[in-house]
Amino acid sequence: MRHRLLAALAAVASTVLLGTAVTAVPAAEAATPEPSVSPGVSRTWVTEFVSSDCPSGYLCAYVMSNKPGKFGAGWYLFKFTKCITYDLNYWHYDAWVFDHQTGGVTTRFLGQNNQVLDSMKVAGPAIRWVSPKNGYHQWDPIYKIDVC
């Protein structure tokens, strides 16, 4: 309540002093965390799927941003190289991966209780949806990626 009152007073003061209204960003939107991984890996912003963005030996995952202004405008591209299990934080929406790993490794996509929701083993570079056995191609039920 106090924050709303302060925001309203700031908007009135701005209108009186400057002749313009100030629009506050709702706290829920301003505090929306971006997707991340633990342990950390390379993360870049891309607006299209380009196979050259995923070098040989990598598993690359595309995660849509949930930030206002970025939603639907592109993806965060995460590049995994180490043969370990990664925790996924704030991964939502479309679930795309480009598997450019070598050596015939299997990538597993795990749920909250480490249950396997999907897996993929490819003989060469391949891009595809992750399908966590719920009929949808989204990251929401996936909490971890076991790269090999």
PDB file of C-alpha atoms in Angstrom:
ATOM      1  CA  MET A   1       0.000   0.000   0.000  1.00  0.00           C
ATOM      2  CA  ARG A   2       2.802   2.392   0.937  1.00  0.00           C
ATOM      3  CA  HIS A   3       4.611   1.754  -2.377  1.00  0.00           C
ATOM      4  CA  ARG A   4       1.443   2.461  -4.362  1.00  0.00           C
ATOM      5  CA  LEU A   5       0.941   5.719  -2.500  1.00  0.00           C
ATOM      6  CA  LEU A   6       4.537   6.794  -3.131  1.00  0.00           C
ATOM      7  CA  ALA A   7       4.237   5.908  -6.827  1.00  0.00           C
ATOM      8  CA  ALA A   8       0.993   7.878  -7.089  1.00  0.00           C
ATOM      9  CA  LEU A   9       2.549  10.904  -5.353  1.00  0.00           C
ATOM     10  CA  ALA A  10       5.583  10.738  -7.680  1.00  0.00           C
ATOM     11  CA  ALA A  11       3.308  10.648 -10.724  1.00  0.00           C
ATOM     12  CA  VAL A  12       1.311  13.666  -9.479  1.00  0.00           C
ATOM     13  CA  ALA A  13       4.489  15.601  -8.649  1.00  0.00           C
ATOM     14  CA  SER A  14       5.956  14.809 -12.069  1.00  0.00           C
ATOM     15  CA  THR A  15       2.789  15.948 -13.814  1.00  0.00           C
ATOM     16  CA  VAL A  16       2.657  19.198 -11.818  1.00  0.00           C
ATOM     17  CA  LEU A  17       6.377  20.010 -12.066  1.00  0.00           C
ATOM     18  CA  LEU A  18       7.242  18.655 -15.507  1.00  0.00           C
ATOM     19  CA  GLY A  19       3.902  18.460 -17.249  1.00  0.00           C
ATOM     20  CA  THR A  20       4.371  14.724 -17.926  1.00  0.00           C
ATOM     21  CA  ALA A  21       3.069  11.630 -16.208  1.00  0.00           C
ATOM     22  CA  VAL A  22       5.398   8.897 -14.939  1.00  0.00           C
ATOM     23  CA  THR A  23       4.300   5.327 -15.536  1.00  0.00           C
ATOM     24  CA  ALA A  24       5.611   2.906 -12.951  1.00  0.00           C
ATOM     25  CA  VAL A  25       6.539  -0.641 -13.984  1.00  0.00           C
ATOM     26  CA  PRO A  26       4.528  -3.118 -11.885  1.00  0.00           C
ATOM     27  CA  ALA A  27       6.733  -4.762  -9.247  1.00  0.00           C
ATOM     28  CA  ALA A  28       5.920  -8.254 -10.557  1.00  0.00           C
ATOM     29  CA  GLU A  29       7.249  -7.364 -14.019  1.00  0.00           C
ATOM     30  CA  ALA A  30      10.308  -5.515 -12.746  1.00  0.00           C
ATOM     31  CA  ALA A  31      11.255  -8.433 -10.508  1.00  0.00           C
ATOM     32  CA  THR A  32      10.803 -11.175 -13.130  1.00  0.00           C
ATOM     33  CA  PRO A  33      14.043 -13.194 -13.132  1.00  0.00           C
ATOM     34  CA  GLU A  34      15.730 -14.102 -16.393  1.00  0.00           C
ATOM     35  CA  PRO A  35      16.474 -17.758 -17.225  1.00  0.00           C
ATOM     36  CA  SER A  36      19.737 -19.065 -15.785  1.00  0.00           C
ATOM     37  CA  VAL A  37      21.683 -22.280 -15.228  1.00  0.00           C
ATOM     38  CA  SER A  38      23.697 -23.663 -12.334  1.00  0.00           C
ATOM     39  CA  PRO A  39      26.574 -24.186 -12.726  1.00  0.00           C
ATOM     40  CA  GLY A  40      26.777 -21.304 -15.175  1.00  0.00           C
ATOM     41  CA  VAL A  41      27.357 -21.672 -18.923  1.00  0.00           C
ATOM     42  CA  SER A  42      27.595 -19.265 -21.850  1.00  0.00           C
ATOM     43  CA  ARG A  43      24.316 -17.369 -22.406  1.00  0.00           C
ATOM     44  CA  THR A  44      23.621 -15.026 -25.332  1.00  0.00           C
ATOM     45  CA  TRP A  45      20.535 -13.366 -26.814  1.00  0.00           C
ATOM     46  CA  VAL A  46      19.510 -14.503 -30.320  1.00  0.00           C
ATOM     47  CA  THR A  47      16.576 -13.669 -32.580  1.00  0.00           C
ATOM     48  CA  GLU A  48      16.777 -16.742 -34.818  1.00  0.00           C
ATOM     49  CA  PHE A  49      18.012 -20.317 -34.864  1.00  0.00           C
ATOM     50  CA  VAL A  50      21.380 -20.476 -36.641  1.00  0.00           C
ATOM     51  CA  SER A  51      23.259 -23.779 -36.551  1.00  0.00           C
ATOM     52  CA  SER A  52      26.622 -21.989 -36.544  1.00  0.00           C
ATOM     53  CA  ASP A  53      25.697 -20.566 -33.108  1.00  0.00           C
ATOM     54  CA  CYS A  54      26.134 -24.073 -31.687  1.00  0.00           C
ATOM     55  CA  PRO A  55      29.696 -25.335 -32.245  1.00  0.00           C
ATOM     56  CA  SER A  56      30.652 -28.986 -32.555  1.00  0.00           C
ATOM     57  CA  GLY A  57      30.776 -30.688 -29.162  1.00  0.00           C
ATOM     58  CA  TYR A  58      28.007 -28.541 -27.617  1.00  0.00           C
ATOM     59  CA  LEU A  59      24.399 -29.023 -26.627  1.00  0.00           C
ATOM     60  CA  CYS A  60      22.607 -25.704 -27.113  1.00  0.00           C
ATOM     61  CA  ALA A  61      19.253 -24.861 -25.557  1.00  0.00           C
ATOM     62  CA  TYR A  62      16.957 -22.010 -26.516  1.00  0.00           C
ATOM     63  CA  VAL A  63      14.836 -20.371 -23.796  1.00  0.00           C
ATOM     64  CA  MET A  64      12.338 -17.582 -24.391  1.00  0.00           C
ATOM     65  CA  SER A  65      12.581 -14.558 -22.113  1.00  0.00           C
ATOM     66  CA  ASN A  66       9.626 -13.757 -19.894  1.00  0.00           C
ATOM     67  CA  LYS A  67      10.631 -10.101 -19.520  1.00  0.00           C
ATOM     68  CA  PRO A  68       8.266  -7.422 -20.828  1.00  0.00           C
ATOM     69  CA  GLY A  69       9.567  -6.124 -24.153  1.00  0.00           C
ATOM     70  CA  LYS A  70      11.569  -9.303 -24.824  1.00  0.00           C
ATOM     71  CA  PHE A  71       8.794 -11.899 -24.696  1.00  0.00           C
ATOM     72  CA  GLY A  72       8.411 -13.417 -28.158  1.00  0.00           C
ATOM     73  CA  ALA A  73      11.249 -11.309 -29.604  1.00  0.00           C
ATOM     74  CA  GLY A  74      13.963 -13.952 -29.329  1.00  0.00           C
ATOM     75  CA  TRP A  75      15.620 -16.509 -27.081  1.00  0.00           C
ATOM     76  CA  TYR A  76      18.455 -16.935 -24.673  1.00  0.00           C
ATOM     77  CA  LEU A  77      20.911 -19.430 -26.105  1.00  0.00           C
ATOM     78  CA  PHE A  78      22.647 -21.564 -23.483  1.00  0.00           C
ATOM     79  CA  LYS A  79      25.711 -23.595 -24.545  1.00  0.00           C
ATOM     80  CA  PHE A  80      26.525 -26.740 -22.559  1.00  0.00           C
ATOM     81  CA  THR A  81      29.852 -28.545 -22.895  1.00  0.00           C
ATOM     82  CA  LYS A  82      30.634 -30.314 -19.606  1.00  0.00           C
ATOM     83  CA  CYS A  83      29.318 -33.812 -19.005  1.00  0.00           C
ATOM     84  CA  ILE A  84      27.342 -32.985 -15.823  1.00  0.00           C
ATOM     85  CA  THR A  85      23.792 -32.286 -14.648  1.00  0.00           C
ATOM     86  CA  TYR A  86      22.707 -28.647 -14.742  1.00  0.00           C
ATOM     87  CA  ASP A  87      19.914 -27.024 -12.716  1.00  0.00           C
ATOM     88  CA  LEU A  88      17.568 -24.843 -14.785  1.00  0.00           C
ATOM     89  CA  ASN A  89      16.160 -21.680 -13.232  1.00  0.00           C
ATOM     90  CA  TYR A  90      13.158 -19.794 -14.625  1.00  0.00           C
ATOM     91  CA  TRP A  91      13.003 -21.744 -17.897  1.00  0.00           C
ATOM     92  CA  HIS A  92       9.571 -21.442 -19.511  1.00  0.00           C
ATOM     93  CA  TYR A  93       7.813 -21.564 -22.862  1.00  0.00           C
ATOM     94  CA  ASP A  94       9.117 -23.177 -26.063  1.00  0.00           C
ATOM     95  CA  ALA A  95      11.712 -25.908 -25.536  1.00  0.00           C
ATOM     96  CA  TRP A  96      14.212 -26.134 -28.408  1.00  0.00           C
ATOM     97  CA  VAL A  97      17.622 -27.787 -28.355  1.00  0.00           C
ATOM     98  CA  PHE A  98      20.358 -28.106 -30.943  1.00  0.00           C
ATOM     99  CA  ASP A  99      22.457 -31.167 -30.196  1.00  0.00           C
ATOM    100  CA  HIS A 100      25.881 -30.894 -31.788  1.00  0.00           C
ATOM    101  CA  GLN A 101      27.636 -33.194 -29.317  1.00  0.00           C
ATOM    102  CA  THR A 102      30.008 -35.873 -30.473  1.00  0.00           C
ATOM    103  CA  GLY A 103      30.687 -39.398 -29.276  1.00  0.00           C
ATOM    104  CA  GLY A 104      27.087 -40.638 -29.221  1.00  0.00           C
ATOM    105  CA  VAL A 105      26.198 -39.198 -25.814  1.00  0.00           C
ATOM    106  CA  THR A 106      22.628 -39.163 -24.528  1.00  0.00           C
ATOM    107  CA  THR A 107      21.102 -35.993 -23.118  1.00  0.00           C
ATOM    108  CA  ARG A 108      18.375 -36.443 -20.513  1.00  0.00           C
ATOM    109  CA  PHE A 109      15.783 -33.849 -19.525  1.00  0.00           C
ATOM    110  CA  LEU A 110      14.789 -34.314 -15.889  1.00  0.00           C
ATOM    111  CA  GLY A 111      11.791 -33.320 -13.802  1.00  0.00           C
ATOM    112  CA  GLN A 112      11.646 -31.970 -10.268  1.00  0.00           C
ATOM    113  CA  ASN A 113      12.308 -35.398  -8.738  1.00  0.00           C
ATOM    114  CA  ASN A 114      15.057 -36.333 -11.238  1.00  0.00           C
ATOM    115  CA  GLN A 115      12.662 -38.462 -13.309  1.00  0.00           C
ATOM    116  CA  VAL A 116      13.507 -38.626 -17.017  1.00  0.00           C
ATOM    117  CA  LEU A 117      10.899 -36.641 -18.977  1.00  0.00           C
ATOM    118  CA  ASP A 118      12.667 -36.844 -22.335  1.00  0.00           C
ATOM    119  CA  SER A 119      16.025 -37.880 -23.774  1.00  0.00           C
ATOM    120  CA  MET A 120      17.874 -37.625 -27.033  1.00  0.00           C
ATOM    121  CA  LYS A 121      20.817 -39.378 -28.607  1.00  0.00           C
ATOM    122  CA  VAL A 122      21.887 -38.240 -32.035  1.00  0.00           C
ATOM    123  CA  ALA A 123      24.496 -39.453 -34.489  1.00  0.00           C
ATOM    124  CA  GLY A 124      25.057 -35.955 -35.872  1.00  0.00           C
ATOM    125  CA  PRO A 125      23.845 -32.380 -35.466  1.00  0.00           C
ATOM    126  CA  ALA A 126      20.092 -32.179 -34.859  1.00  0.00           C
ATOM    127  CA  ILE A 127      17.633 -29.514 -33.761  1.00  0.00           C
ATOM    128  CA  ARG A 128      14.318 -30.494 -32.223  1.00  0.00           C
ATOM    129  CA  TRP A 129      11.666 -29.768 -29.632  1.00  0.00           C
ATOM    130  CA  VAL A 130      12.042 -31.163 -26.155  1.00  0.00           C
ATOM    131  CA  SER A 131       8.880 -33.155 -25.462  1.00  0.00           C
ATOM    132  CA  PRO A 132       8.517 -33.814 -21.725  1.00  0.00           C
ATOM    133  CA  LYS A 133       5.785 -36.453 -22.083  1.00  0.00           C
ATOM    134  CA  ASN A 134       3.018 -34.001 -21.242  1.00  0.00           C
ATOM    135  CA  GLY A 135       1.963 -33.326 -24.816  1.00  0.00           C
ATOM    136  CA  TYR A 136       3.558 -29.881 -24.842  1.00  0.00           C
ATOM    137  CA  HIS A 137       6.963 -28.725 -26.018  1.00  0.00           C
ATOM    138  CA  GLN A 138       7.810 -26.435 -23.126  1.00  0.00           C
ATOM    139  CA  TRP A 139      10.518 -26.123 -20.493  1.00  0.00           C
ATOM    140  CA  ASP A 140       8.109 -25.699 -17.568  1.00  0.00           C
ATOM    141  CA  PRO A 141       8.186 -29.279 -16.222  1.00  0.00           C
ATOM    142  CA  ILE A 142      11.943 -29.639 -16.849  1.00  0.00           C
ATOM    143  CA  TYR A 143      14.164 -28.742 -13.903  1.00  0.00           C
ATOM    144  CA  LYS A 144      17.511 -30.217 -14.990  1.00  0.00           C
ATOM    145  CA  ILE A 145      19.537 -31.210 -18.046  1.00  0.00           C
ATOM    146  CA  ASP A 146      21.953 -34.142 -17.793  1.00  0.00           C
ATOM    147  CA  VAL A 147      24.220 -33.522 -20.761  1.00  0.00           C
ATOM    148  CA  CYS A 148      25.682 -37.038 -20.810  1.00  0.00           C
TER     149      CYS A 148
END
